[in-house]
Short mmCIF file of C-alpha atoms in Angstrom, two decimals:
data_model
loop_
_atom_site.label_atom_id
_atom_site.label_comp_id
_atom_site.label_asym_id
_atom_site.label_seq_id
_atom_site.Cartn_x
_atom_site.Cartn_y
_atom_site.Cartn_z
CA UNK A 1 19.61 4.68 -7.74
CA UNK A 2 17.77 2.70 -10.48
CA UNK A 3 18.93 -0.79 -11.38
CA UNK A 4 17.58 -3.20 -14.08
CA UNK A 5 18.08 -6.85 -13.92
CA UNK A 6 17.74 -9.52 -16.59
CA UNK A 7 18.19 -13.25 -16.54
CA UNK A 8 19.47 -15.52 -17.53
CA UNK A 9 22.56 -14.07 -19.20
CA UNK A 10 22.77 -16.71 -21.86
CA UNK A 11 20.43 -19.47 -23.04
CA UNK A 12 20.62 -22.15 -25.60
CA UNK A 13 17.17 -23.72 -26.54
CA UNK A 14 15.99 -26.15 -29.19
CA UNK A 15 13.53 -25.14 -31.82
CA UNK A 16 10.00 -25.61 -30.68
CA UNK A 17 10.75 -25.16 -27.04
CA UNK A 18 9.19 -22.49 -24.85
CA UNK A 19 10.88 -19.33 -23.64
CA UNK A 20 10.49 -17.10 -20.67
CA UNK A 21 12.87 -14.05 -19.98
CA UNK A 22 12.45 -11.89 -17.05
CA UNK A 23 13.33 -8.29 -16.32
CA UNK A 24 12.89 -6.37 -13.08
CA UNK A 25 13.55 -2.77 -12.33
CA UNK A 26 14.46 -1.38 -8.86
CA UNK A 27 14.46 2.19 -7.59
CA UNK A 28 11.69 3.60 -9.64
CA UNK A 29 8.02 3.28 -9.82
CA UNK A 30 5.60 3.09 -12.93
CA UNK A 31 8.46 2.96 -15.41
CA UNK A 32 7.88 2.68 -19.12
CA UNK A 33 9.39 -0.80 -20.02
CA UNK A 34 10.64 -2.14 -23.30
CA UNK A 35 11.86 -5.36 -24.94
CA UNK A 36 14.34 -5.20 -27.76
CA UNK A 37 16.01 -7.70 -29.91
CA UNK A 38 19.38 -7.26 -31.62
CA UNK A 39 20.66 -9.58 -34.21
CA UNK A 40 24.51 -9.91 -34.51
CA UNK A 41 26.08 -6.77 -35.85
CA UNK A 42 22.70 -5.07 -36.37
CA UNK A 43 20.58 -2.38 -34.74
CA UNK A 44 17.91 -2.58 -32.06
CA UNK A 45 14.51 -3.89 -32.98
CA UNK A 46 11.72 -2.86 -30.56
CA UNK A 47 9.54 -5.80 -29.74
CA UNK A 48 7.14 -4.70 -27.03
CA UNK A 49 6.68 -1.76 -24.72
CA UNK A 50 4.51 -1.15 -21.67
CA UNK A 51 3.43 1.95 -19.86
CA UNK A 52 1.82 0.25 -16.96
CA UNK A 53 0.68 -3.14 -15.43
CA UNK A 54 -1.11 -5.21 -17.97
CA UNK A 55 -0.64 -2.67 -20.73
CA UNK A 56 1.48 -4.14 -23.64
CA UNK A 57 2.02 -2.67 -27.09
CA UNK A 58 3.50 -4.95 -29.80
CA UNK A 59 5.54 -3.57 -32.40
CA UNK A 60 6.38 -6.60 -34.59
CA UNK A 61 3.87 -9.54 -35.06
CA UNK A 62 5.69 -12.74 -34.34
CA UNK A 63 5.58 -15.78 -32.11
CA UNK A 64 6.60 -13.79 -29.03
CA UNK A 65 4.42 -12.27 -26.33
CA UNK A 66 5.07 -9.94 -23.35
CA UNK A 67 3.37 -9.53 -20.01
CA UNK A 68 3.76 -7.09 -17.22
CA UNK A 69 2.30 -8.74 -14.05
CA UNK A 70 3.78 -6.17 -11.67
CA UNK A 71 4.75 -2.63 -11.82
CA UNK A 72 8.51 -3.34 -12.17
CA UNK A 73 8.49 -6.81 -13.86
CA UNK A 74 8.45 -7.38 -17.59
CA UNK A 75 8.40 -10.93 -19.12
CA UNK A 76 9.04 -11.98 -22.64
CA UNK A 77 7.65 -15.42 -23.61
CA UNK A 78 7.26 -17.77 -26.44
CA UNK A 79 5.39 -20.97 -26.70
CA UNK A 80 7.57 -22.36 -29.69
CA UNK A 81 10.89 -20.87 -30.53
CA UNK A 82 12.04 -20.53 -34.15
CA UNK A 83 15.67 -20.45 -35.34
CA UNK A 84 15.01 -16.80 -36.26
CA UNK A 85 14.40 -15.95 -32.59
CA UNK A 86 18.10 -16.15 -31.89
CA UNK A 87 19.64 -12.98 -30.82
CA UNK A 88 20.43 -10.53 -27.96
CA UNK A 89 17.47 -9.60 -25.98
CA UNK A 90 17.46 -6.40 -24.01
CA UNK A 91 15.11 -5.02 -21.57
CA UNK A 92 14.98 -1.24 -20.93
CA UNK A 93 13.24 1.38 -18.87
CA UNK A 94 12.86 5.02 -19.77
CA UNK A 95 13.02 8.35 -17.88
CA UNK A 96 12.26 11.25 -20.06
CA UNK A 97 14.45 11.26 -23.22
CA UNK A 98 16.75 8.57 -21.98
CA UNK A 99 16.48 4.75 -21.93
CA UNK A 100 18.48 2.47 -19.57
CA UNK A 101 19.19 -1.03 -20.73
CA UNK A 102 19.54 -4.20 -18.73
CA UNK A 103 22.60 -6.60 -19.30
CA UNK A 104 20.74 -8.62 -21.92
CA UNK A 105 20.14 -12.14 -22.60
CA UNK A 106 21.94 -13.86 -25.49
CA UNK A 107 19.61 -16.53 -26.87
CA UNK A 108 20.66 -19.19 -29.31
CA UNK A 109 17.94 -21.40 -30.76
CA UNK A 110 19.45 -24.60 -32.08
CA UNK B 1 7.55 5.95 -40.97
CA UNK B 2 10.69 6.85 -39.38
CA UNK B 3 14.20 6.23 -40.62
CA UNK B 4 17.71 7.26 -39.40
CA UNK B 5 20.92 7.11 -41.44
CA UNK B 6 24.41 6.63 -39.92
CA UNK B 7 27.70 5.66 -41.43
CA UNK B 8 28.28 2.02 -40.86
CA UNK B 9 31.90 2.37 -39.76
CA UNK B 10 34.36 5.09 -38.83
CA UNK B 11 38.12 4.66 -38.01
CA UNK B 12 40.35 6.92 -36.18
CA UNK B 13 43.58 6.96 -34.14
CA UNK B 14 44.01 7.58 -30.43
CA UNK B 15 44.04 11.17 -29.43
CA UNK B 16 42.02 12.28 -32.53
CA UNK B 17 38.62 13.83 -32.97
CA UNK B 18 35.86 11.92 -34.76
CA UNK B 19 32.36 12.92 -35.78
CA UNK B 20 29.47 10.50 -36.20
CA UNK B 21 26.62 11.89 -38.20
CA UNK B 22 22.96 10.99 -38.09
CA UNK B 23 20.27 12.19 -40.28
CA UNK B 24 16.61 11.29 -39.71
CA UNK B 25 13.11 11.54 -41.27
CA UNK B 26 10.15 11.41 -38.93
CA UNK B 27 6.61 12.65 -38.92
CA UNK B 28 7.32 14.50 -35.68
CA UNK B 29 10.16 15.00 -33.39
CA UNK B 30 10.79 15.20 -29.77
CA UNK B 31 14.65 14.79 -29.48
CA UNK B 32 17.83 12.86 -30.59
CA UNK B 33 19.72 10.60 -28.21
CA UNK B 34 22.99 8.76 -28.50
CA UNK B 35 23.99 5.44 -27.05
CA UNK B 36 27.25 3.51 -26.95
CA UNK B 37 27.44 -0.21 -27.13
CA UNK B 38 30.56 -2.24 -26.53
CA UNK B 39 30.86 -5.70 -28.19
CA UNK B 40 28.85 -8.13 -26.16
CA UNK B 41 27.43 -5.43 -23.86
CA UNK B 42 24.21 -3.54 -23.50
CA UNK B 43 23.74 0.02 -24.89
CA UNK B 44 24.45 2.82 -22.50
CA UNK B 45 22.96 6.28 -22.75
CA UNK B 46 25.47 9.06 -23.67
CA UNK B 47 23.51 12.19 -24.46
CA UNK B 48 20.25 13.83 -25.40
CA UNK B 49 19.36 16.86 -27.49
CA UNK B 50 15.91 18.18 -27.28
CA UNK B 51 16.65 21.51 -28.65
CA UNK B 52 19.02 22.78 -31.39
CA UNK B 53 22.63 23.26 -30.40
CA UNK B 54 25.45 21.61 -28.74
CA UNK B 55 25.50 19.61 -25.51
CA UNK B 56 28.73 18.83 -23.93
CA UNK B 57 29.59 15.98 -21.56
CA UNK B 58 33.33 15.55 -20.96
CA UNK B 59 35.01 14.30 -24.05
CA UNK B 60 31.70 13.77 -25.79
CA UNK B 61 29.50 16.42 -27.37
CA UNK B 62 26.18 16.00 -29.32
CA UNK B 63 24.81 18.56 -31.77
CA UNK B 64 21.23 18.80 -33.23
CA UNK B 65 19.84 20.91 -35.97
CA UNK B 66 16.05 20.25 -36.19
CA UNK B 67 15.69 22.37 -39.35
CA UNK B 68 18.15 20.08 -41.11
CA UNK B 69 16.92 16.91 -39.47
CA UNK B 70 20.54 16.24 -38.61
CA UNK B 71 22.64 15.69 -35.59
CA UNK B 72 26.16 14.41 -34.72
CA UNK B 73 28.15 12.92 -31.90
CA UNK B 74 31.68 14.33 -31.52
CA UNK B 75 34.25 12.36 -29.69
CA UNK B 76 37.46 14.09 -28.68
CA UNK B 77 40.73 12.92 -27.38
CA UNK B 78 39.89 9.41 -28.53
CA UNK B 79 40.95 6.49 -26.38
CA UNK B 80 41.12 2.76 -27.23
CA UNK B 81 38.14 2.14 -24.97
CA UNK B 82 35.93 4.29 -27.25
CA UNK B 83 35.98 1.55 -29.79
CA UNK B 84 32.37 0.58 -29.87
CA UNK B 85 29.15 0.93 -31.79
CA UNK B 86 27.34 4.17 -31.56
CA UNK B 87 23.53 4.44 -32.14
CA UNK B 88 21.51 7.62 -32.65
CA UNK B 89 17.78 7.37 -31.73
CA UNK B 90 14.83 9.71 -32.03
CA UNK B 91 11.65 10.19 -29.98
CA UNK B 92 9.04 10.40 -32.66
CA UNK B 93 5.80 12.20 -32.16
CA UNK B 94 4.30 10.09 -34.79
CA UNK B 95 4.92 6.81 -32.92
CA UNK B 96 4.25 8.19 -29.41
CA UNK B 97 6.09 9.83 -26.69
CA UNK B 98 7.13 6.54 -25.12
CA UNK B 99 9.01 5.11 -27.96
CA UNK B 100 12.46 5.45 -29.53
CA UNK B 101 13.45 4.58 -33.02
CA UNK B 102 17.26 3.59 -33.40
CA UNK B 103 19.59 3.99 -36.14
CA UNK B 104 21.49 1.05 -37.58
CA UNK B 105 24.62 2.06 -35.61
CA UNK B 106 28.15 3.26 -36.50
CA UNK B 107 31.07 1.02 -35.57
CA UNK B 108 33.97 3.15 -34.31
CA UNK B 109 37.43 1.53 -34.46
CA UNK B 110 40.24 3.33 -32.66
CA UNK B 111 43.73 2.41 -33.45
CA UNK B 112 46.99 3.10 -31.56
#
């Protein structure tokens, strides 16, 4: 069966510090991968998606970037965090009409 | 662009039936999905409608009418654990096969 991992679960970072969130998927090959952000009490905002190694599509211009160095690894990064980057970051993979989410990383920028 | 509308909040009592509606506007359409998210948790997939009609999975059913750009999620025999946010999402031909567009979510509160 397929499993998606994200870490860390929670993170508190100061403004201006860098960020690296990692997501890995097990049990499937060549998945479509996604990064979402969810502000408290709000919906899901798609940040990036990837259909293959090195292929990244950005949905929202901002100070975040994504990379896919391996087939089942998706990384979200920032060189300098902003207060507005706080939120719940979710990685997901898709199979047909369904998406499956990782447990998420709750990021607080102070 | 794409937009989806859902009620922001719905309340019901245990054992009741509740319907959460979703209307959408997209340039194209592949299907409508529903996701459940408990507070502090990640969304989990509930159902998918690619064609018109009703899909049933246990206590949950989902309906789609493509001609009306409308769907709903029906929850029967409500339990306290059903208190959560529910999101509809569309696969939009205009944005590409690989992407989903999510609604803003409906918070369901189930009381004893």
